Every structure is written in structure tokens, then in C-alpha cells.
Amino acid sequence: MRNTINHYGWGTITLHWLVAVTVVGLFTLGYWMVDLGYYDPWYKQGPDLHKSIGILLFLVMVVRILLRLVQVKPQAIETHTDTEKKLGHLVHVFLYSALFILMISGYLISTADGRAIEVFELISVISFGELFTDQEDLSGMVHKYLAYVLISVVVLHALAALKHHFIDKDITLKRMLGYRADKQ
Amino acid sequence: MKKLLLASTLSALLFAPAFTSTANAADYVVDYKGAHASVNFKIQHLGYSWLTGRFDKFSGSFSYDAADLSSAKIEMFVDTNSLNTNHAERDKHVRSDDFLNVDKFGSAKFISTSITDKGQNKLAINGTLTLHGVSKDIIIDAIKIGEGKDPWGGYRVGFSGTTKIGLADFGIPDTLGPASSHVELELHIEGIRK
């Protein structure tokens, strides 16, 4: 269940893939919903769903960070070069930070006028009102462009994993799928 | 010589105000500072109700003399970024290139060309509205609400005006449905004499 020095525990693995699927899903939904016509049935549902999932993702990410802090962090595989380790670390730092900035900027768009965000019409996430001028527009810009950058880095991250699997033939990707060298 | 000078000065003093008031109407500045003016609009939502909004930032000035409208004129400049419909998400959307495209067309203006008296304090203000980068002649139906001294030593006059514009006429994508193809503008203007 827990991480070891060489392997990811199931908690970490589940959270990783849950976030991966959610992030790709939110990007796709966001990209699609902004061009919907006013009379499209999804014109209201799309953004409602996007916001609800986004807030839940924030909670998941907080749990993920906490679990990361209280657990051992598996070391990079020995065959990774120093450049790969540095790049990998940089990409991880970016993915975590960008995700938080994205979620915060999204929150700031919808709450700029004091309105709360309804999560599946069950929970209301309160607004702190307008914290700075042109809040919805500036946050909107950050949210939009950072989303494009994030998804590009996600693609890079996935390509890197595939490179390790198919070219280097190491266990980088398999490790994130639950493979344990010590149990084979 | 002295008498002549005195006479001419006196006559100038006596007649100049009367003379200028017919030749040059008094100039007023729209009281944006004291917020006794507003630029409002309304558009139908689905054909079921009216959605109202306003532009929070604008400026303007006009010349007006009740006795002579031939020299009356008004110009107004509106900051399209300042759109406010009391809903941040909607305002962001209306500011985007789906509608007003305020990054590209940050201001709108109205410059009058002629003002005609329609009796009973009613005026027809003909002029050019530039919105979304498109200039079109429109007519604002206006009514004078009142005029006179204010309690603080100034002089004021105020009007209301309405007009109806088509989104498509100004190149604004008309995507909100048949009931929402037009916007009604509602202006409340109070001017302070300069």
C-alpha cells in the first residue's frame, strides 16, 4: 500500500492515474465547452461539470501532496542519466505547480462576482469576492494559456515514460502500473 | 474717448451674454465624476425576460441651449471593458471575441450630427455610433428631464435617451436567438455647465 524506496504503493499509483484521467478529461471538456452554442444543452451543464470536477480535483491534489509528504519517495531508477533525473524533477515540479495555479485561477474566474461555486449542487464553495480588478479576465487568461502549456507538458511526460519503456526498456512506466521488481 | 470706451464696454457686458447664448450654446460635461449619469442596456433572454447591464466607465460632453437646438451637440465615449451585468462569467464572455471583442475594440463612441426638437421636451438626436469597430448612423429618442441651478452654485441639465441597435448591424455575432438580435440602450445623462 505504501511507497518503498524502490516502488510506488497502490495509494500513490491510484492517485496518479486518477489525476491523470481527470486532468485530460477536464482539458478536453474545457476545450470543447467554450465553443458550444448558446442553445446547446451542454452550454450550462458543461461548465457546471467542469467546475464541480475541478474543485474535487483540488481536494484530491491536497491529499496527494500530503501523502507524498508523509511517505518515502521512491528513488529514480539507477539507469536514468543525471539529465533525465533533473528533467524529470523539473517536469514534476511544473505539473504540480501548474495544476494548483490552474485550479486557483479557475476558482477566481467563477467567484469574481461573489457567487459561490456549486459542486454537483451538493456543496457550495464560497467566494472571497473580487480580490483584484479585472479578476475574471486576468484569471481567465492564465487559466486558458496555462492549460495549453500544462497539457503539452503532460504529453511530454507521457512520451518520456514511453521512451523509458520502449527504448530504454527500463521499469519507469511499469513501476507506476504496480510492477515490483522484488516480487518477481 | 473715455465715454466711448465706457459705452462700448458696457454694451459688450450687457449684450455679450445674450448674444453668445444664441450663437454658442452652453457647454456641459457629463457628470461621470459625481455619477449622475449612466449607460445602460437591456437585451432579451431567450425571449422570456430582459437582461440588463451597464457600462461603468464613460465620459462625455455636450452643448445645449433650450432656445436654439441648431448648435446643440453631444459626444460620448464608453469603455467597453467596463461592461457589467452583475455576473463575472457572463461579463467575461460578452467581453470576449464571441461578442464585443474588447481587446480589439476597447471603446465605443457616439458623436451627434444633428439634434431636432420634437416638442414637449422631446428631442431626436441623430449621430454616428461606433461600436465593435463599426460606425453606423442611429437616432436616439431623448427627453429633457429638467434644467436649473443646483444647490452648490452650479447649473445642470439632464436627459434620458433610448435607442435600439441590431447586433448584426455592428458585426457582433448574433448567436443568442431570434428574440435577442437587438439591444436597447438606455442613457441617463446629467451635464454640469462648464
CSV table of C-alpha atoms in Angstrom, one decimal:
chain,number,residue,atom,x,y,z
A,1,MET,CA,0.0,0.0,0.0
A,2,ARG,CA,2.7,2.4,1.0
A,3,ASN,CA,5.7,3.6,-1.1
A,4,THR,CA,9.1,2.0,-0.6
A,5,ILE,CA,12.5,3.3,-1.5
A,6,ASN,CA,12.2,1.4,-4.9
A,7,HIS,CA,8.5,1.2,-5.6
A,8,TYR,CA,5.2,3.2,-5.6
A,9,GLY,CA,2.5,2.0,-3.3
A,10,TRP,CA,-1.1,1.5,-4.5
A,11,GLY,CA,-2.2,4.7,-2.9
A,12,THR,CA,0.3,6.8,-4.9
A,13,ILE,CA,-0.4,4.8,-8.1
A,14,THR,CA,-4.2,5.2,-7.8
A,15,LEU,CA,-3.9,8.9,-7.2
A,16,HIS,CA,-1.5,9.4,-10.1
A,17,TRP,CA,-3.8,7.7,-12.6
A,18,LEU,CA,-7.0,9.3,-11.1
A,19,VAL,CA,-5.4,12.7,-11.5
A,20,ALA,CA,-4.1,11.9,-15.0
A,21,VAL,CA,-7.5,10.8,-16.3
A,22,THR,CA,-9.2,13.8,-14.6
A,23,VAL,CA,-6.7,16.4,-16.0
A,24,VAL,CA,-7.0,15.1,-19.5
A,25,GLY,CA,-10.8,14.9,-19.1
A,26,LEU,CA,-11.0,18.5,-17.7
A,27,PHE,CA,-8.9,19.8,-20.5
A,28,THR,CA,-11.0,18.1,-23.2
A,29,LEU,CA,-14.2,19.2,-21.5
A,30,GLY,CA,-12.9,22.8,-21.2
A,31,TYR,CA,-11.6,22.9,-24.7
A,32,TRP,CA,-15.0,21.7,-26.1
A,33,MET,CA,-17.4,23.6,-23.9
A,34,VAL,CA,-16.1,27.1,-24.6
A,35,ASP,CA,-17.3,26.8,-28.2
A,36,LEU,CA,-20.7,25.5,-27.5
A,37,GLY,CA,-23.7,27.4,-28.9
A,38,TYR,CA,-26.0,29.2,-26.5
A,39,TYR,CA,-28.8,26.8,-27.2
A,40,ASP,CA,-26.7,23.7,-26.8
A,41,PRO,CA,-28.0,21.5,-23.8
A,42,TRP,CA,-24.4,21.3,-22.6
A,43,TYR,CA,-23.9,25.1,-22.6
A,44,LYS,CA,-24.8,25.1,-18.9
A,45,GLN,CA,-24.0,21.5,-18.0
A,46,GLY,CA,-20.5,21.6,-19.4
A,47,PRO,CA,-19.2,24.4,-17.3
A,48,ASP,CA,-21.1,23.1,-14.2
A,49,LEU,CA,-19.4,19.8,-14.6
A,50,HIS,CA,-16.0,21.3,-15.3
A,51,LYS,CA,-16.2,23.4,-12.1
A,52,SER,CA,-17.5,20.6,-9.9
A,53,ILE,CA,-14.8,18.1,-11.1
A,54,GLY,CA,-12.2,20.9,-10.8
A,55,ILE,CA,-13.0,21.5,-7.1
A,56,LEU,CA,-12.9,17.8,-6.3
A,57,LEU,CA,-9.6,17.5,-8.1
A,58,PHE,CA,-8.3,20.2,-5.8
A,59,LEU,CA,-9.2,18.1,-2.8
A,60,VAL,CA,-7.6,15.0,-4.4
A,61,MET,CA,-4.4,17.0,-5.1
A,62,VAL,CA,-4.2,18.2,-1.5
A,63,VAL,CA,-4.5,14.6,-0.3
A,64,ARG,CA,-1.9,13.6,-2.9
A,65,ILE,CA,0.6,16.3,-1.6
A,66,LEU,CA,0.0,15.2,2.0
A,67,LEU,CA,0.6,11.5,1.1
A,68,ARG,CA,3.7,12.5,-0.7
A,69,LEU,CA,5.0,14.3,2.3
A,70,VAL,CA,4.4,11.6,4.8
A,71,GLN,CA,5.7,8.7,2.6
A,72,VAL,CA,9.1,7.6,1.4
A,73,LYS,CA,9.7,8.9,-2.1
A,74,PRO,CA,10.8,6.1,-4.4
A,75,GLN,CA,14.2,6.9,-5.9
A,76,ALA,CA,14.8,7.3,-9.6
A,77,ILE,CA,15.8,4.2,-11.4
A,78,GLU,CA,19.6,3.7,-11.4
A,79,THR,CA,19.9,3.6,-15.2
A,80,HIS,CA,18.4,7.1,-15.5
A,81,THR,CA,21.0,9.6,-16.5
A,82,ASP,CA,21.6,12.8,-14.4
A,83,THR,CA,19.9,14.9,-17.1
A,84,GLU,CA,16.9,12.6,-17.1
A,85,LYS,CA,16.7,12.9,-13.3
A,86,LYS,CA,16.9,16.7,-13.4
A,87,LEU,CA,14.4,17.0,-16.3
A,88,GLY,CA,12.1,14.5,-14.6
A,89,HIS,CA,12.2,16.5,-11.3
A,90,LEU,CA,11.6,19.8,-13.2
A,91,VAL,CA,8.6,18.3,-15.0
A,92,HIS,CA,7.1,17.0,-11.8
A,93,VAL,CA,7.5,20.4,-10.0
A,94,PHE,CA,5.9,22.1,-13.0
A,95,LEU,CA,3.0,19.7,-13.2
A,96,TYR,CA,2.2,20.1,-9.5
A,97,SER,CA,2.5,23.9,-9.5
A,98,ALA,CA,0.7,24.4,-12.8
A,99,LEU,CA,-2.2,22.2,-11.6
A,100,PHE,CA,-2.6,24.3,-8.5
A,101,ILE,CA,-2.4,27.6,-10.4
A,102,LEU,CA,-4.9,26.3,-12.9
A,103,MET,CA,-7.4,25.3,-10.2
A,104,ILE,CA,-7.0,28.6,-8.3
A,105,SER,CA,-7.3,30.7,-11.5
A,106,GLY,CA,-10.4,28.7,-12.4
A,107,TYR,CA,-11.9,29.3,-9.0
A,108,LEU,CA,-11.1,33.1,-9.3
A,109,ILE,CA,-13.0,33.3,-12.6
A,110,SER,CA,-16.2,31.9,-11.3
A,111,THR,CA,-16.1,33.6,-7.9
A,112,ALA,CA,-15.1,37.1,-9.1
A,113,ASP,CA,-18.6,38.5,-8.5
A,114,GLY,CA,-19.1,37.0,-5.1
A,115,ARG,CA,-21.0,33.9,-6.4
A,116,ALA,CA,-20.1,30.6,-4.9
A,117,ILE,CA,-19.2,27.5,-6.9
A,118,GLU,CA,-21.7,24.7,-6.7
A,119,VAL,CA,-20.1,21.3,-6.7
A,120,PHE,CA,-22.7,18.9,-8.2
A,121,GLU,CA,-25.4,21.1,-6.5
A,122,LEU,CA,-24.4,19.5,-3.2
A,123,ILE,CA,-21.6,21.7,-1.8
A,124,SER,CA,-21.1,25.4,-2.2
A,125,VAL,CA,-17.6,26.6,-2.3
A,126,ILE,CA,-17.7,30.2,-1.0
A,127,SER,CA,-16.3,33.2,-2.9
A,128,PHE,CA,-13.9,35.7,-1.5
A,129,GLY,CA,-15.4,38.3,-3.8
A,130,GLU,CA,-13.4,40.4,-6.2
A,131,LEU,CA,-9.8,40.3,-4.9
A,132,PHE,CA,-8.3,42.4,-7.8
A,133,THR,CA,-9.5,44.4,-10.7
A,134,ASP,CA,-10.5,42.6,-13.9
A,135,GLN,CA,-10.2,39.4,-11.9
A,136,GLU,CA,-12.4,37.2,-14.2
A,137,ASP,CA,-10.5,38.4,-17.3
A,138,LEU,CA,-6.9,38.1,-15.9
A,139,SER,CA,-7.7,34.7,-14.3
A,140,GLY,CA,-9.3,33.6,-17.5
A,141,MET,CA,-6.2,34.4,-19.5
A,142,VAL,CA,-4.0,32.5,-17.0
A,143,HIS,CA,-6.4,29.6,-16.9
A,144,LYS,CA,-6.6,29.3,-20.7
A,145,TYR,CA,-2.9,29.6,-21.6
A,146,LEU,CA,-1.6,27.6,-18.7
A,147,ALA,CA,-4.0,24.8,-19.6
A,148,TYR,CA,-2.4,24.6,-23.1
A,149,VAL,CA,1.1,24.6,-21.6
A,150,LEU,CA,0.1,22.0,-18.9
A,151,ILE,CA,-1.4,19.6,-21.5
A,152,SER,CA,1.8,20.0,-23.6
A,153,VAL,CA,4.0,19.1,-20.6
A,154,VAL,CA,1.6,16.2,-19.8
A,155,VAL,CA,2.2,14.9,-23.4
A,156,LEU,CA,6.0,15.3,-22.8
A,157,HIS,CA,5.7,13.5,-19.5
A,158,ALA,CA,3.8,10.6,-21.2
A,159,LEU,CA,6.3,10.5,-24.1
A,160,ALA,CA,9.2,10.3,-21.7
A,161,ALA,CA,7.5,7.4,-19.9
A,162,LEU,CA,7.0,5.6,-23.2
A,163,LYS,CA,10.6,6.3,-24.2
A,164,HIS,CA,11.8,4.6,-21.0
A,165,HIS,CA,9.5,1.7,-21.6
A,166,PHE,CA,10.2,1.1,-25.3
A,167,ILE,CA,13.6,2.5,-25.9
A,168,ASP,CA,15.5,2.2,-22.6
A,169,LYS,CA,13.4,-0.9,-21.7
A,170,ASP,CA,13.5,0.0,-18.0
A,171,ILE,CA,10.8,-0.2,-15.4
A,172,THR,CA,9.9,3.5,-15.1
A,173,LEU,CA,6.4,3.1,-16.6
A,174,LYS,CA,5.8,-0.4,-15.2
A,175,ARG,CA,6.6,0.9,-11.7
A,176,MET,CA,3.7,3.4,-12.0
A,177,LEU,CA,1.5,0.5,-13.1
A,178,GLY,CA,2.2,-1.6,-9.9
A,179,TYR,CA,5.2,-3.7,-11.1
A,180,ARG,CA,7.5,-4.7,-8.3
A,181,ALA,CA,11.0,-6.0,-9.1
A,182,ASP,CA,11.4,-7.6,-5.7
A,183,LYS,CA,8.3,-9.7,-6.0
A,184,GLN,CA,9.1,-11.3,-9.4
B,1,MET,CA,-12.9,108.8,-25.7
B,2,LYS,CA,-13.4,107.7,-22.1
B,3,LYS,CA,-17.1,107.8,-22.6
B,4,LEU,CA,-16.9,105.8,-25.8
B,5,LEU,CA,-14.8,103.2,-24.1
B,6,LEU,CA,-17.2,103.0,-21.2
B,7,ALA,CA,-20.2,102.8,-23.5
B,8,SER,CA,-18.7,100.0,-25.6
B,9,THR,CA,-17.6,98.1,-22.5
B,10,LEU,CA,-21.0,98.4,-21.0
B,11,SER,CA,-22.8,97.4,-24.2
B,12,ALA,CA,-20.4,94.5,-24.6
B,13,LEU,CA,-21.1,93.4,-21.0
B,14,LEU,CA,-24.8,93.8,-21.4
B,15,PHE,CA,-25.2,92.2,-24.8
B,16,ALA,CA,-22.4,89.7,-24.9
B,17,PRO,CA,-24.2,87.1,-22.7
B,18,ALA,CA,-27.4,87.4,-24.6
B,19,PHE,CA,-25.5,87.3,-27.9
B,20,THR,CA,-23.3,84.3,-27.0
B,21,SER,CA,-26.2,82.3,-25.7
B,22,THR,CA,-27.8,82.3,-29.1
B,23,ALA,CA,-24.7,81.9,-31.1
B,24,ASN,CA,-22.9,79.4,-28.8
B,25,ALA,CA,-24.9,77.0,-26.7
B,26,ALA,CA,-23.6,76.5,-23.2
B,27,ASP,CA,-21.1,73.6,-22.8
B,28,TYR,CA,-21.7,70.9,-20.3
B,29,VAL,CA,-19.6,68.0,-19.1
B,30,VAL,CA,-21.4,64.7,-18.4
B,31,ASP,CA,-21.4,64.2,-14.6
B,32,TYR,CA,-19.5,60.9,-14.6
B,33,LYS,CA,-17.4,62.1,-11.6
B,34,GLY,CA,-20.5,62.6,-9.4
B,35,ALA,CA,-22.1,59.6,-11.0
B,36,HIS,CA,-25.3,61.3,-12.1
B,37,ALA,CA,-25.2,59.6,-15.5
B,38,SER,CA,-25.4,56.0,-16.7
B,39,VAL,CA,-25.1,54.0,-19.8
B,40,ASN,CA,-27.4,51.0,-19.6
B,41,PHE,CA,-28.6,48.4,-21.9
B,42,LYS,CA,-31.0,45.5,-22.0
B,43,ILE,CA,-31.4,42.5,-24.2
B,44,GLN,CA,-34.0,39.7,-24.1
B,45,HIS,CA,-33.0,36.4,-22.6
B,46,LEU,CA,-34.5,33.6,-24.8
B,47,GLY,CA,-37.5,35.8,-25.4
B,48,TYR,CA,-38.6,35.2,-21.8
B,49,SER,CA,-37.2,38.2,-19.9
B,50,TRP,CA,-35.0,41.2,-20.0
B,51,LEU,CA,-31.4,41.0,-19.1
B,52,THR,CA,-30.0,44.4,-18.0
B,53,GLY,CA,-26.4,45.6,-17.8
B,54,ARG,CA,-24.4,48.8,-18.0
B,55,PHE,CA,-21.0,50.3,-18.8
B,56,ASP,CA,-19.4,51.5,-15.6
B,57,LYS,CA,-16.8,53.8,-17.3
B,58,PHE,CA,-17.6,56.5,-19.9
B,59,SER,CA,-17.1,60.2,-20.5
B,60,GLY,CA,-18.9,62.8,-22.5
B,61,SER,CA,-19.7,66.4,-23.1
B,62,PHE,CA,-22.4,68.3,-24.8
B,63,SER,CA,-23.6,71.8,-25.9
B,64,TYR,CA,-27.1,72.7,-25.2
B,65,ASP,CA,-29.4,75.7,-25.3
B,66,ALA,CA,-33.1,75.1,-24.9
B,67,ALA,CA,-33.8,78.1,-27.1
B,68,ASP,CA,-31.7,77.0,-30.0
B,69,LEU,CA,-31.0,73.4,-30.8
B,70,SER,CA,-29.2,74.1,-34.1
B,71,SER,CA,-25.8,74.3,-32.3
B,72,ALA,CA,-26.5,71.6,-29.8
B,73,LYS,CA,-24.3,68.5,-30.0
B,74,ILE,CA,-23.2,65.7,-27.8
B,75,GLU,CA,-20.3,63.2,-27.8
B,76,MET,CA,-20.0,60.2,-25.5
B,77,PHE,CA,-17.1,57.7,-25.1
B,78,VAL,CA,-17.7,54.4,-23.5
B,79,ASP,CA,-15.0,52.0,-22.2
B,80,THR,CA,-16.4,48.6,-23.4
B,81,ASN,CA,-14.1,46.8,-20.9
B,82,SER,CA,-16.3,48.2,-18.1
B,83,LEU,CA,-19.3,46.1,-19.1
B,84,ASN,CA,-21.2,45.0,-16.0
B,85,THR,CA,-24.2,42.6,-16.0
B,86,ASN,CA,-23.6,41.6,-12.3
B,87,HIS,CA,-22.2,38.2,-13.4
B,88,ALA,CA,-18.4,37.8,-13.8
B,89,GLU,CA,-18.6,34.7,-16.0
B,90,ARG,CA,-21.1,36.4,-18.4
B,91,ASP,CA,-19.2,39.7,-18.4
B,92,LYS,CA,-16.0,37.8,-19.4
B,93,HIS,CA,-17.9,36.0,-22.2
B,94,VAL,CA,-19.5,39.2,-23.5
B,95,ARG,CA,-16.1,41.0,-23.5
B,96,SER,CA,-14.6,38.1,-25.5
B,97,ASP,CA,-14.4,37.9,-29.3
B,98,ASP,CA,-17.7,35.9,-29.2
B,99,PHE,CA,-19.4,39.3,-28.7
B,100,LEU,CA,-17.8,42.7,-28.1
B,101,ASN,CA,-14.1,41.7,-28.5
B,102,VAL,CA,-13.0,44.5,-26.1
B,103,ASP,CA,-9.3,43.6,-26.5
B,104,LYS,CA,-9.6,44.9,-30.1
B,105,PHE,CA,-12.4,47.4,-29.7
B,106,GLY,CA,-11.9,48.9,-26.3
B,107,SER,CA,-14.0,51.9,-26.7
B,108,ALA,CA,-17.3,52.8,-28.3
B,109,LYS,CA,-18.4,56.4,-29.1
B,110,PHE,CA,-21.4,58.3,-30.2
B,111,ILE,CA,-21.0,61.7,-31.9
B,112,SER,CA,-24.1,63.6,-32.8
B,113,THR,CA,-24.6,65.1,-36.2
B,114,SER,CA,-27.9,67.0,-35.6
B,115,ILE,CA,-30.5,67.4,-32.9
B,116,THR,CA,-34.1,68.2,-33.7
B,117,ASP,CA,-36.8,69.4,-31.4
B,118,LYS,CA,-39.9,67.2,-31.4
B,119,GLY,CA,-41.8,69.3,-28.9
B,120,GLN,CA,-42.8,68.7,-25.3
B,121,ASN,CA,-39.1,68.4,-24.3
B,122,LYS,CA,-38.6,65.6,-26.7
B,123,LEU,CA,-35.5,65.5,-28.9
B,124,ALA,CA,-34.3,63.3,-31.8
B,125,ILE,CA,-30.5,63.0,-31.6
B,126,ASN,CA,-29.0,61.9,-34.9
B,127,GLY,CA,-25.5,60.7,-34.9
B,128,THR,CA,-22.9,58.1,-35.5
B,129,LEU,CA,-22.4,55.2,-33.1
B,130,THR,CA,-19.0,53.4,-33.4
B,131,LEU,CA,-19.2,50.0,-31.7
B,132,HIS,CA,-17.2,46.8,-32.3
B,133,GLY,CA,-15.2,48.8,-34.9
B,134,VAL,CA,-18.3,49.5,-37.0
B,135,SER,CA,-19.8,53.0,-37.4
B,136,LYS,CA,-23.5,53.4,-38.1
B,137,ASP,CA,-25.9,56.3,-38.1
B,138,ILE,CA,-28.5,55.9,-35.3
B,139,ILE,CA,-31.2,58.1,-33.8
B,140,ILE,CA,-31.5,58.4,-30.0
B,141,ASP,CA,-35.0,59.4,-28.8
B,142,ALA,CA,-34.3,61.7,-25.9
B,143,ILE,CA,-36.3,63.7,-23.5
B,144,LYS,CA,-35.2,66.5,-21.3
B,145,ILE,CA,-35.9,65.8,-17.7
B,146,GLY,CA,-35.0,69.1,-16.2
B,147,GLU,CA,-32.7,72.1,-16.0
B,148,GLY,CA,-31.6,74.7,-13.5
B,149,LYS,CA,-29.3,75.7,-10.7
B,150,ASP,CA,-28.0,73.1,-8.3
B,151,PRO,CA,-27.7,73.8,-4.6
B,152,TRP,CA,-23.9,74.1,-4.8
B,153,GLY,CA,-23.5,77.0,-7.2
B,154,GLY,CA,-23.6,75.1,-10.5
B,155,TYR,CA,-26.0,74.7,-13.3
B,156,ARG,CA,-27.3,71.4,-14.6
B,157,VAL,CA,-29.4,69.9,-17.3
B,158,GLY,CA,-30.4,66.3,-17.7
B,159,PHE,CA,-31.8,64.0,-20.3
B,160,SER,CA,-32.8,60.4,-20.9
B,161,GLY,CA,-32.4,58.7,-24.2
B,162,THR,CA,-33.2,55.3,-25.7
B,163,THR,CA,-32.3,53.6,-28.9
B,164,LYS,CA,-32.3,50.1,-30.3
B,165,ILE,CA,-29.4,48.6,-32.2
B,166,GLY,CA,-29.0,45.3,-34.0
B,167,LEU,CA,-26.1,43.1,-33.1
B,168,ALA,CA,-25.5,42.1,-36.7
B,169,ASP,CA,-25.5,45.7,-37.8
B,170,PHE,CA,-22.4,46.3,-35.8
B,171,GLY,CA,-20.8,43.0,-36.8
B,172,ILE,CA,-21.4,41.4,-33.4
B,173,PRO,CA,-22.1,37.7,-33.7
B,174,ASP,CA,-25.9,37.3,-33.4
B,175,THR,CA,-25.9,33.9,-31.7
B,176,LEU,CA,-28.3,34.4,-28.9
B,177,GLY,CA,-31.5,33.5,-30.7
B,178,PRO,CA,-34.2,35.4,-32.6
B,179,ALA,CA,-35.6,37.3,-29.6
B,180,SER,CA,-32.1,38.6,-28.7
B,181,SER,CA,-30.9,40.0,-32.0
B,182,HIS,CA,-31.3,43.6,-30.8
B,183,VAL,CA,-30.0,45.5,-27.8
B,184,GLU,CA,-31.8,48.5,-26.3
B,185,LEU,CA,-29.6,51.3,-25.0
B,186,GLU,CA,-30.8,53.5,-22.2
B,187,LEU,CA,-28.9,56.6,-21.4
B,188,HIS,CA,-29.3,58.9,-18.4
B,189,ILE,CA,-27.2,62.0,-18.8
B,190,GLU,CA,-26.8,64.9,-16.4
B,191,GLY,CA,-24.5,67.6,-17.5
B,192,ILE,CA,-22.8,70.3,-15.4
B,193,ARG,CA,-22.3,73.6,-17.2
B,194,LYS,CA,-18.6,74.3,-17.6
